[in-house]
Structure formats: C-alpha cells, structure tokens
C-alpha cells in the first residue's frame, strides 16, 4: 500500500512540476521594437529590463585591435565597416538607428549590471579564424569575471568551436548551441546546458523536445514572432522563447 502511495505521489509531483514550469521570454537583440530603441543598443537593453523578461540577447564581435563590440552583422549598419578589419577608434564613430554610438562590450555589461530584472544572453559570433574566435572567447569570459557577472551571464554561439572553448575555460558557464545540427544527447556530452535552435528545426525534429526534457537539456527556440508559434512552443514545453515581440510573448506565457 505504501509503495502505491509513493508511486502516486511521484506521478502527482511530476505532473505539477510540468505545469508550473512556465516558458520564459528572451528579447532578441534587446527590446528594440519600441520607440527610442534600436537593435543591440543600450536602450534596447534597458527597455528589456523595464518589461522584466527573463533575458536580453546581444551579439559580440572583435575589432581588428582586439576590442569586443556589440553588433549583429559582420559589418556596421552606419558605414558598413567590416568589424573584424576595423580598429575600435573607427568603430566608436558608428551610429545606431536610434542615434546611439556603437557600444563596446564593456559599456554594455556595465549597463547590464545595473539591470536587476534580466539575464544577459551573450552571443559570440563566428569569426574568420579559430584564433580570433578563441581570442574573443577569452576576452569576453575574462571581462565577465572581472565585472563579477558570471551568475548573470549566459552564452550562446553558432560556432561549435566557441561553445567548446567557453566550456573549457569555464566548465560552470551556462552555454547553449545555436546551429541546430546536433541532437540533445550530443549537446549533453559536450557540456551544454541547452539547445537554442530555430523554430523550423524544432518543428522538423519534434522528438528533440522530449529527448531534451528527458536528459535535462534546456530548450530555447528563435526567432519566434507569431502568436500561433508562441502557443505551439508553450504547449511543447519550451523553456525559453527568443523573440522580437517580447511584450506579446510575455503576455502569452503569463496567461498559461
């Protein structure tokens, strides 16, 4: 009789645990889709903090003289400078769509340290060589450590080399892989805490939802902007949704 009660209790705890695990929202390149903001701007970071989503994602490149800066593309939007081939003195003259100057990683992290409501989701971009990727990784992790932000920062990258290098330098770092060419069990072996795959890849490989859950791999899906897609991922039990519409996503996840 006691065994039956214990089994029933286990089932109940499992059920309630699944129900209470609410999908969280990450603002893609910050909360930029609002007045006065721009992608990867300081304003986008602070506005993401204001609406209290789980995290604000941003992209990091290394200048030609070894300074990490925040930008999505390999080139700047202002004068289309190739970041890897341009020194920081020139990059700092580049303006964003909202009038801000292109921020350095240090500036971004210092502002992020003041943002008490969010995690900082740092995407290290694939670079032109393994050496430059490794250099960027070392600089970023050292800066995060010096600013005492290790508990606030999580890492993502399309580069498997970068993912492995982050884990080598800091085995306790929270790292997720973006490329969607590895199943959850392979990510577990590498030391990733999660997968961070595009929506189409997850729809094509729906079994990855259950596989990831089974082995404790977190599920983050990008870039999810349609309400019906958000509903689908909430139903599938995604841990995170990365979106350009963080307010909508937060509203939907709060109603579940």
JSON list of C-alpha atoms in Angstrom, two decimals, residues 142-229:
[
{"chain": "A", "resi": 142, "resn": "UNK", "atom": "CA", "xyz": [37.71, 37.49, -18.51]},
{"chain": "A", "resi": 143, "resn": "UNK", "atom": "CA", "xyz": [35.63, 40.67, -18.67]},
{"chain": "A", "resi": 144, "resn": "UNK", "atom": "CA", "xyz": [32.54, 38.90, -17.29]},
{"chain": "A", "resi": 145, "resn": "UNK", "atom": "CA", "xyz": [34.64, 37.54, -14.43]},
{"chain": "A", "resi": 146, "resn": "UNK", "atom": "CA", "xyz": [36.27, 40.90, -13.60]},
{"chain": "A", "resi": 147, "resn": "UNK", "atom": "CA", "xyz": [32.87, 42.62, -13.56]},
{"chain": "A", "resi": 148, "resn": "UNK", "atom": "CA", "xyz": [31.52, 39.86, -11.29]},
{"chain": "A", "resi": 149, "resn": "UNK", "atom": "CA", "xyz": [28.72, 38.99, -13.71]},
{"chain": "A", "resi": 150, "resn": "UNK", "atom": "CA", "xyz": [29.22, 35.21, -14.01]},
{"chain": "A", "resi": 151, "resn": "UNK", "atom": "CA", "xyz": [25.86, 34.47, -12.34]},
{"chain": "A", "resi": 152, "resn": "UNK", "atom": "CA", "xyz": [24.04, 36.95, -14.58]},
{"chain": "A", "resi": 153, "resn": "UNK", "atom": "CA", "xyz": [25.51, 35.92, -17.95]},
{"chain": "A", "resi": 154, "resn": "UNK", "atom": "CA", "xyz": [24.60, 33.02, -20.23]},
{"chain": "A", "resi": 155, "resn": "UNK", "atom": "CA", "xyz": [26.34, 32.25, -23.53]},
{"chain": "A", "resi": 156, "resn": "UNK", "atom": "CA", "xyz": [25.19, 31.17, -26.98]},
{"chain": "A", "resi": 157, "resn": "UNK", "atom": "CA", "xyz": [27.01, 30.68, -30.29]},
{"chain": "A", "resi": 158, "resn": "UNK", "atom": "CA", "xyz": [26.66, 29.20, -33.77]},
{"chain": "A", "resi": 159, "resn": "UNK", "atom": "CA", "xyz": [30.33, 28.22, -33.58]},
{"chain": "A", "resi": 160, "resn": "UNK", "atom": "CA", "xyz": [30.86, 24.79, -32.06]},
{"chain": "A", "resi": 161, "resn": "UNK", "atom": "CA", "xyz": [34.50, 25.74, -31.53]},
{"chain": "A", "resi": 162, "resn": "UNK", "atom": "CA", "xyz": [33.42, 28.74, -29.43]},
{"chain": "A", "resi": 163, "resn": "UNK", "atom": "CA", "xyz": [30.92, 26.67, -27.46]},
{"chain": "A", "resi": 164, "resn": "UNK", "atom": "CA", "xyz": [33.60, 24.13, -26.58]},
{"chain": "A", "resi": 165, "resn": "UNK", "atom": "CA", "xyz": [36.13, 26.86, -25.75]},
{"chain": "A", "resi": 166, "resn": "UNK", "atom": "CA", "xyz": [33.73, 28.58, -23.35]},
{"chain": "A", "resi": 167, "resn": "UNK", "atom": "CA", "xyz": [33.13, 25.28, -21.56]},
{"chain": "A", "resi": 168, "resn": "UNK", "atom": "CA", "xyz": [36.88, 24.55, -21.47]},
{"chain": "A", "resi": 169, "resn": "UNK", "atom": "CA", "xyz": [37.66, 27.92, -19.90]},
{"chain": "A", "resi": 170, "resn": "UNK", "atom": "CA", "xyz": [34.68, 27.87, -17.53]},
{"chain": "A", "resi": 171, "resn": "UNK", "atom": "CA", "xyz": [33.06, 24.44, -17.04]},
{"chain": "A", "resi": 172, "resn": "UNK", "atom": "CA", "xyz": [30.33, 26.02, -14.92]},
{"chain": "A", "resi": 173, "resn": "UNK", "atom": "CA", "xyz": [29.28, 28.52, -17.60]},
{"chain": "A", "resi": 174, "resn": "UNK", "atom": "CA", "xyz": [25.76, 28.23, -18.97]},
{"chain": "A", "resi": 175, "resn": "UNK", "atom": "CA", "xyz": [26.22, 27.61, -22.69]},
{"chain": "A", "resi": 176, "resn": "UNK", "atom": "CA", "xyz": [23.73, 26.76, -25.46]},
{"chain": "A", "resi": 177, "resn": "UNK", "atom": "CA", "xyz": [24.40, 25.91, -29.09]},
{"chain": "A", "resi": 178, "resn": "UNK", "atom": "CA", "xyz": [22.62, 27.65, -31.97]},
{"chain": "A", "resi": 179, "resn": "UNK", "atom": "CA", "xyz": [23.33, 25.77, -35.20]},
{"chain": "A", "resi": 180, "resn": "UNK", "atom": "CA", "xyz": [20.70, 23.00, -34.89]},
{"chain": "A", "resi": 181, "resn": "UNK", "atom": "CA", "xyz": [22.89, 20.26, -36.35]},
{"chain": "A", "resi": 182, "resn": "UNK", "atom": "CA", "xyz": [23.33, 18.24, -33.15]},
{"chain": "A", "resi": 183, "resn": "UNK", "atom": "CA", "xyz": [20.70, 16.28, -31.18]},
{"chain": "A", "resi": 184, "resn": "UNK", "atom": "CA", "xyz": [20.24, 16.95, -27.46]},
{"chain": "A", "resi": 185, "resn": "UNK", "atom": "CA", "xyz": [22.31, 13.93, -26.36]},
{"chain": "A", "resi": 186, "resn": "UNK", "atom": "CA", "xyz": [25.37, 15.28, -28.21]},
{"chain": "A", "resi": 187, "resn": "UNK", "atom": "CA", "xyz": [24.99, 18.67, -26.55]},
{"chain": "A", "resi": 188, "resn": "UNK", "atom": "CA", "xyz": [24.85, 16.93, -23.18]},
{"chain": "A", "resi": 189, "resn": "UNK", "atom": "CA", "xyz": [28.17, 15.18, -23.94]},
{"chain": "A", "resi": 190, "resn": "UNK", "atom": "CA", "xyz": [29.82, 18.47, -24.87]},
{"chain": "A", "resi": 191, "resn": "UNK", "atom": "CA", "xyz": [28.69, 20.12, -21.64]},
{"chain": "A", "resi": 192, "resn": "UNK", "atom": "CA", "xyz": [25.99, 22.46, -22.94]},
{"chain": "A", "resi": 193, "resn": "UNK", "atom": "CA", "xyz": [23.11, 23.27, -20.61]},
{"chain": "A", "resi": 194, "resn": "UNK", "atom": "CA", "xyz": [20.73, 23.77, -23.53]},
{"chain": "A", "resi": 195, "resn": "UNK", "atom": "CA", "xyz": [19.90, 23.89, -27.21]},
{"chain": "A", "resi": 196, "resn": "UNK", "atom": "CA", "xyz": [18.98, 27.19, -28.81]},
{"chain": "A", "resi": 197, "resn": "UNK", "atom": "CA", "xyz": [17.57, 26.23, -32.20]},
{"chain": "A", "resi": 198, "resn": "UNK", "atom": "CA", "xyz": [15.47, 27.94, -34.85]},
{"chain": "A", "resi": 199, "resn": "UNK", "atom": "CA", "xyz": [11.75, 27.23, -34.98]},
{"chain": "A", "resi": 200, "resn": "UNK", "atom": "CA", "xyz": [11.82, 25.33, -38.29]},
{"chain": "A", "resi": 201, "resn": "UNK", "atom": "CA", "xyz": [14.50, 22.95, -36.99]},
{"chain": "A", "resi": 202, "resn": "UNK", "atom": "CA", "xyz": [12.44, 22.16, -33.90]},
{"chain": "A", "resi": 203, "resn": "UNK", "atom": "CA", "xyz": [9.27, 21.56, -35.92]},
{"chain": "A", "resi": 204, "resn": "UNK", "atom": "CA", "xyz": [11.22, 19.26, -38.25]},
{"chain": "A", "resi": 205, "resn": "UNK", "atom": "CA", "xyz": [12.73, 17.40, -35.26]},
{"chain": "A", "resi": 206, "resn": "UNK", "atom": "CA", "xyz": [9.84, 17.40, -32.79]},
{"chain": "A", "resi": 207, "resn": "UNK", "atom": "CA", "xyz": [11.35, 14.44, -30.96]},
{"chain": "A", "resi": 208, "resn": "UNK", "atom": "CA", "xyz": [14.07, 16.79, -29.72]},
{"chain": "A", "resi": 209, "resn": "UNK", "atom": "CA", "xyz": [11.56, 18.34, -27.31]},
{"chain": "A", "resi": 210, "resn": "UNK", "atom": "CA", "xyz": [11.03, 15.09, -25.41]},
{"chain": "A", "resi": 211, "resn": "UNK", "atom": "CA", "xyz": [14.66, 13.99, -25.78]},
{"chain": "A", "resi": 212, "resn": "UNK", "atom": "CA", "xyz": [15.93, 17.25, -24.33]},
{"chain": "A", "resi": 213, "resn": "UNK", "atom": "CA", "xyz": [13.47, 17.14, -21.44]},
{"chain": "A", "resi": 214, "resn": "UNK", "atom": "CA", "xyz": [14.43, 13.56, -20.65]},
{"chain": "A", "resi": 215, "resn": "UNK", "atom": "CA", "xyz": [18.13, 14.33, -20.22]},
{"chain": "A", "resi": 216, "resn": "UNK", "atom": "CA", "xyz": [17.79, 17.80, -18.66]},
{"chain": "A", "resi": 217, "resn": "UNK", "atom": "CA", "xyz": [18.75, 19.92, -21.68]},
{"chain": "A", "resi": 218, "resn": "UNK", "atom": "CA", "xyz": [17.01, 23.32, -21.72]},
{"chain": "A", "resi": 219, "resn": "UNK", "atom": "CA", "xyz": [15.06, 24.26, -24.86]},
{"chain": "A", "resi": 220, "resn": "UNK", "atom": "CA", "xyz": [15.26, 27.77, -26.33]},
{"chain": "A", "resi": 221, "resn": "UNK", "atom": "CA", "xyz": [13.71, 28.50, -29.74]},
{"chain": "A", "resi": 222, "resn": "UNK", "atom": "CA", "xyz": [14.29, 31.53, -32.01]},
{"chain": "A", "resi": 223, "resn": "UNK", "atom": "CA", "xyz": [13.20, 33.87, -33.56]},
{"chain": "A", "resi": 224, "resn": "UNK", "atom": "CA", "xyz": [9.54, 33.44, -32.68]},
{"chain": "A", "resi": 225, "resn": "UNK", "atom": "CA", "xyz": [7.33, 36.44, -33.51]},
{"chain": "A", "resi": 226, "resn": "UNK", "atom": "CA", "xyz": [3.93, 34.96, -34.43]},
{"chain": "A", "resi": 227, "resn": "UNK", "atom": "CA", "xyz": [1.34, 34.31, -31.74]},
{"chain": "A", "resi": 228, "resn": "UNK", "atom": "CA", "xyz": [0.45, 30.85, -33.10]},
{"chain": "A", "resi": 229, "resn": "UNK", "atom": "CA", "xyz": [4.11, 29.80, -32.99]}
]
